[in-house]
mmCIF file of C-alpha atoms in Angstrom:
data_model
loop_
_atom_site.group_PDB
_atom_site.id
_atom_site.type_symbol
_atom_site.label_atom_id
_atom_site.label_comp_id
_atom_site.label_asym_id
_atom_site.label_seq_id
_atom_site.Cartn_x
_atom_site.Cartn_y
_atom_site.Cartn_z
ATOM 1 C CA UNK J 1 85.049 101.370 127.562
ATOM 2 C CA UNK J 2 86.723 99.015 129.274
ATOM 3 C CA UNK J 3 90.629 99.130 130.002
ATOM 4 C CA UNK J 4 90.325 94.905 129.201
ATOM 5 C CA UNK J 5 88.408 94.815 125.941
ATOM 6 C CA UNK J 6 90.668 97.991 124.548
ATOM 7 C CA UNK J 7 94.197 95.986 125.844
ATOM 8 C CA UNK J 8 92.464 93.251 123.658
ATOM 9 C CA UNK J 9 91.935 95.646 120.674
ATOM 10 C CA UNK J 10 95.471 96.953 120.167
ATOM 11 C CA UNK J 11 96.544 93.344 121.112
ATOM 12 C CA UNK J 12 94.413 92.325 117.653
ATOM 13 C CA UNK J 13 95.333 94.879 114.994
ATOM 14 C CA UNK J 14 98.708 95.515 116.021
ATOM 15 C CA UNK J 15 100.598 92.153 117.677
ATOM 16 C CA UNK J 16 101.687 90.975 114.273
ATOM 17 C CA UNK J 17 103.550 94.372 113.384
ATOM 18 C CA UNK J 18 105.673 93.807 117.319
ATOM 19 C CA UNK J 19 108.800 91.785 116.522
ATOM 20 C CA UNK J 20 111.529 90.433 118.879
ATOM 21 C CA UNK J 21 115.364 91.361 118.665
ATOM 22 C CA UNK J 22 117.911 89.106 119.192
ATOM 23 C CA UNK J 23 120.876 90.259 119.509
ATOM 24 C CA UNK J 24 124.233 87.740 119.747
ATOM 25 C CA UNK J 25 127.083 90.391 120.440
ATOM 26 C CA UNK J 26 129.273 87.126 120.961
ATOM 27 C CA UNK J 27 129.133 86.574 123.904
ATOM 28 C CA UNK J 28 125.593 85.397 124.606
ATOM 29 C CA UNK J 29 121.937 86.659 123.407
ATOM 30 C CA UNK J 30 120.232 89.823 124.073
ATOM 31 C CA UNK J 31 116.596 90.790 123.397
ATOM 32 C CA UNK J 32 114.676 93.426 122.488
ATOM 33 C CA UNK J 33 111.826 94.809 121.295
ATOM 34 C CA UNK J 34 111.557 96.707 117.561
ATOM 35 C CA UNK J 35 108.562 97.358 115.356
ATOM 36 C CA UNK J 36 107.823 97.417 111.165
ATOM 37 C CA UNK J 37 107.848 100.787 110.037
ATOM 38 C CA UNK J 38 107.929 100.318 106.128
ATOM 39 C CA UNK J 39 107.630 97.951 103.329
ATOM 40 C CA UNK J 40 108.605 97.824 99.787
ATOM 41 C CA UNK J 41 109.227 95.167 97.691
ATOM 42 C CA UNK J 42 111.393 92.289 99.860
ATOM 43 C CA UNK J 43 112.694 95.017 102.252
ATOM 44 C CA UNK J 44 110.970 95.291 105.017
ATOM 45 C CA UNK J 45 112.184 98.008 108.255
ATOM 46 C CA UNK J 46 112.242 98.061 111.400
ATOM 47 C CA UNK J 47 112.411 100.438 114.263
ATOM 48 C CA UNK J 48 113.670 99.493 117.762
ATOM 49 C CA UNK J 49 116.426 100.915 120.573
ATOM 50 C CA UNK J 50 119.755 101.732 119.613
ATOM 51 C CA UNK J 51 121.100 100.541 123.025
ATOM 52 C CA UNK J 52 119.375 96.734 121.757
ATOM 53 C CA UNK J 53 121.650 96.721 118.623
ATOM 54 C CA UNK J 54 124.613 98.034 120.712
ATOM 55 C CA UNK J 55 127.703 96.030 119.695
ATOM 56 C CA UNK J 56 125.655 93.299 117.683
ATOM 57 C CA UNK J 57 127.743 91.142 115.800
ATOM 58 C CA UNK J 58 124.427 88.864 114.397
ATOM 59 C CA UNK J 59 121.368 90.293 115.338
ATOM 60 C CA UNK J 60 118.006 88.905 114.030
ATOM 61 C CA UNK J 61 114.512 89.695 113.919
ATOM 62 C CA UNK J 62 111.641 87.471 114.522
ATOM 63 C CA UNK J 63 108.318 87.960 113.435
ATOM 64 C CA UNK J 64 105.252 87.749 116.342
ATOM 65 C CA UNK J 65 104.070 84.369 116.272
ATOM 66 C CA UNK J 66 107.182 82.498 114.239
ATOM 67 C CA UNK J 67 110.517 80.967 115.035
ATOM 68 C CA UNK J 68 111.787 82.015 111.268
ATOM 69 C CA UNK J 69 114.851 84.302 112.315
ATOM 70 C CA UNK J 70 115.378 86.891 109.562
ATOM 71 C CA UNK J 71 119.051 88.739 109.745
ATOM 72 C CA UNK J 72 118.896 93.069 110.344
ATOM 73 C CA UNK J 73 121.408 94.960 108.356
ATOM 74 C CA UNK J 74 121.881 98.231 110.732
ATOM 75 C CA UNK J 75 120.585 100.661 108.444
ATOM 76 C CA UNK J 76 120.566 103.472 110.811
ATOM 77 C CA UNK J 77 121.723 103.834 114.305
ATOM 78 C CA UNK J 78 121.634 106.740 116.186
ATOM 79 C CA UNK J 79 123.457 106.367 120.136
ATOM 80 C CA UNK J 80 122.403 110.169 121.271
ATOM 81 C CA UNK J 81 118.425 109.637 120.387
ATOM 82 C CA UNK J 82 118.735 105.656 121.232
ATOM 83 C CA UNK J 83 117.637 104.861 117.866
ATOM 84 C CA UNK J 84 118.142 102.668 115.204
ATOM 85 C CA UNK J 85 116.220 101.188 112.170
ATOM 86 C CA UNK J 86 116.515 97.764 110.503
ATOM 87 C CA UNK J 87 115.854 96.394 107.194
ATOM 88 C CA UNK J 88 115.217 92.850 106.992
ATOM 89 C CA UNK J 89 114.696 90.687 103.409
ATOM 90 C CA UNK J 90 110.882 89.570 103.438
ATOM 91 C CA UNK J 91 108.624 88.394 100.357
ATOM 92 C CA UNK J 92 105.368 88.726 102.238
ATOM 93 C CA UNK J 93 103.536 91.539 103.157
ATOM 94 C CA UNK J 94 103.416 92.625 106.946
ATOM 95 C CA UNK J 95 101.803 94.692 108.870
ATOM 96 C CA UNK J 96 102.740 97.899 109.671
ATOM 97 C CA UNK J 97 102.711 100.181 112.493
ATOM 98 C CA UNK J 98 102.612 104.621 111.246
ATOM 99 C CA UNK J 99 103.393 107.370 113.845
ATOM 100 C CA UNK J 100 100.931 109.700 115.066
ATOM 101 C CA UNK J 101 101.607 113.154 113.163
ATOM 102 C CA UNK J 102 100.972 115.962 115.977
ATOM 103 C CA UNK J 103 101.152 114.515 119.199
ATOM 104 C CA UNK J 104 99.975 117.778 120.740
ATOM 105 C CA UNK J 105 97.163 116.990 121.869
ATOM 106 C CA UNK J 106 98.140 114.197 123.575
ATOM 107 C CA UNK J 107 98.472 115.017 127.399
ATOM 108 C CA UNK J 108 98.376 113.457 131.095
ATOM 109 C CA UNK J 109 96.114 111.514 131.902
ATOM 110 C CA UNK J 110 95.429 109.585 128.883
ATOM 111 C CA UNK J 111 95.196 105.848 128.010
ATOM 112 C CA UNK J 112 98.125 105.007 126.226
ATOM 113 C CA UNK J 113 99.471 101.166 125.640
ATOM 114 C CA UNK J 114 102.641 98.769 125.697
ATOM 115 C CA UNK J 115 103.101 96.488 122.826
ATOM 116 C CA UNK J 116 106.580 94.796 123.889
ATOM 117 C CA UNK J 117 108.150 91.364 124.573
ATOM 118 C CA UNK J 118 108.498 90.431 128.379
ATOM 119 C CA UNK J 119 110.064 88.292 131.120
ATOM 120 C CA UNK J 120 113.349 88.341 128.966
ATOM 121 C CA UNK J 121 115.122 85.559 131.139
ATOM 122 C CA UNK J 122 112.536 83.357 130.473
ATOM 123 C CA UNK J 123 112.784 84.150 126.878
ATOM 124 C CA UNK J 124 116.728 84.000 126.960
ATOM 125 C CA UNK J 125 115.985 79.939 127.807
ATOM 126 C CA UNK J 126 113.440 79.196 125.340
ATOM 127 C CA UNK J 127 114.714 80.730 121.974
ATOM 128 C CA UNK J 128 114.316 77.609 120.258
ATOM 129 C CA UNK J 129 110.087 77.449 121.139
ATOM 130 C CA UNK J 130 107.931 77.949 118.334
ATOM 131 C CA UNK J 131 105.813 80.698 119.191
ATOM 132 C CA UNK J 132 106.307 84.086 120.470
ATOM 133 C CA UNK J 133 103.404 86.619 120.891
ATOM 134 C CA UNK J 134 104.294 90.627 121.849
ATOM 135 C CA UNK J 135 102.108 91.566 124.783
ATOM 136 C CA UNK J 136 100.094 94.887 125.090
ATOM 137 C CA UNK J 137 100.684 96.728 128.911
ATOM 138 C CA UNK J 138 98.300 100.033 129.124
ATOM 139 C CA UNK J 139 99.084 102.498 130.829
ATOM 140 C CA UNK J 140 98.960 106.804 131.350
ATOM 141 C CA UNK J 141 101.242 109.521 130.050
ATOM 142 C CA UNK J 142 101.948 110.694 133.333
ATOM 143 C CA UNK J 143 103.508 114.202 132.556
ATOM 144 C CA UNK J 144 103.529 116.433 129.402
ATOM 145 C CA UNK J 145 105.992 116.105 126.858
ATOM 146 C CA UNK J 146 109.414 117.296 127.558
ATOM 147 C CA UNK J 147 112.666 118.253 125.545
ATOM 148 C CA UNK J 148 114.894 114.881 124.980
ATOM 149 C CA UNK J 149 118.288 115.463 127.505
ATOM 150 C CA UNK J 150 117.998 119.234 126.415
ATOM 151 C CA UNK J 151 117.285 118.504 122.658
ATOM 152 C CA UNK J 152 114.001 120.622 120.951
ATOM 153 C CA UNK J 153 113.876 118.135 117.928
ATOM 154 C CA UNK J 154 112.968 115.390 120.482
ATOM 155 C CA UNK J 155 110.249 114.963 122.789
ATOM 156 C CA UNK J 156 110.372 112.190 125.836
ATOM 157 C CA UNK J 157 107.296 110.888 127.446
ATOM 158 C CA UNK J 158 106.804 109.322 130.851
ATOM 159 C CA UNK J 159 103.926 106.752 130.770
ATOM 160 C CA UNK J 160 102.566 104.173 133.354
ATOM 161 C CA UNK J 161 103.275 101.370 131.417
ATOM 162 C CA UNK J 162 104.307 98.037 132.754
ATOM 163 C CA UNK J 163 107.721 97.019 131.322
ATOM 164 C CA UNK J 164 110.812 95.504 132.063
ATOM 165 C CA UNK J 165 114.266 94.355 130.292
ATOM 166 C CA UNK J 166 112.975 93.080 127.341
ATOM 167 C CA UNK J 167 110.234 95.973 126.588
ATOM 168 C CA UNK J 168 113.154 98.704 125.264
ATOM 169 C CA UNK J 169 112.397 99.437 121.265
ATOM 170 C CA UNK J 170 108.570 98.543 122.076
ATOM 171 C CA UNK J 171 105.687 101.359 120.589
ATOM 172 C CA UNK J 172 104.451 103.324 122.446
ATOM 173 C CA UNK J 173 100.522 103.361 121.180
ATOM 174 C CA UNK J 174 97.818 106.233 121.537
ATOM 175 C CA UNK J 175 94.837 106.211 119.247
ATOM 176 C CA UNK J 176 95.727 103.278 117.588
ATOM 177 C CA UNK J 177 99.312 105.124 116.436
ATOM 178 C CA UNK J 178 102.932 105.387 117.969
ATOM 179 C CA UNK J 179 103.954 108.203 120.079
ATOM 180 C CA UNK J 180 106.709 107.041 120.987
ATOM 181 C CA UNK J 181 109.401 104.572 121.756
ATOM 182 C CA UNK J 182 109.606 102.659 124.981
ATOM 183 C CA UNK J 183 113.833 102.977 125.554
ATOM 184 C CA UNK J 184 113.962 102.640 130.066
ATOM 185 C CA UNK J 185 112.347 101.729 132.867
ATOM 186 C CA UNK J 186 112.250 104.055 135.480
ATOM 187 C CA UNK J 187 109.568 103.584 138.688
ATOM 188 C CA UNK J 188 107.295 106.247 138.487
ATOM 189 C CA UNK J 189 103.531 105.827 139.289
ATOM 190 C CA UNK J 190 101.006 108.841 137.961
#
């Protein structure tokens, strides 16, 4: 399948599940990405990276294509694995992303997609813009799953999707499911 067609399909299917995280640390606002993972009644859960929300005095979530901000409550954060779960209150049902239960069949060279908010410097000056949407970037798995910092309970995936600041917390998608959370940029071409 043509990669541009795949990018378009992933975007159309999942972009409304990707959220912009705004972290006001009292000095300024930093931006990152998150994604919707669970909703029960008006309680909506968002996954992101812990470093995206670190030292936040006020953390807000903005849905794709919206200028409305929802104040987030931190339910869980784990610095060692760089993951966090946020909660926002919202009465409108939202599309959710699901995790792939078994990623053992995801191998080197297979196509993946990173859905995230790019161009954070530009976005920082446009925080009052009515409509911001995430971008989907294609890439490939560069190396097989490996233990995260020596902990066999967690794995790490190297991929070639284009990324930069603002992408942290975005889902790495394979076959319409999340197989990882993007947490850092490294120069690696596979």
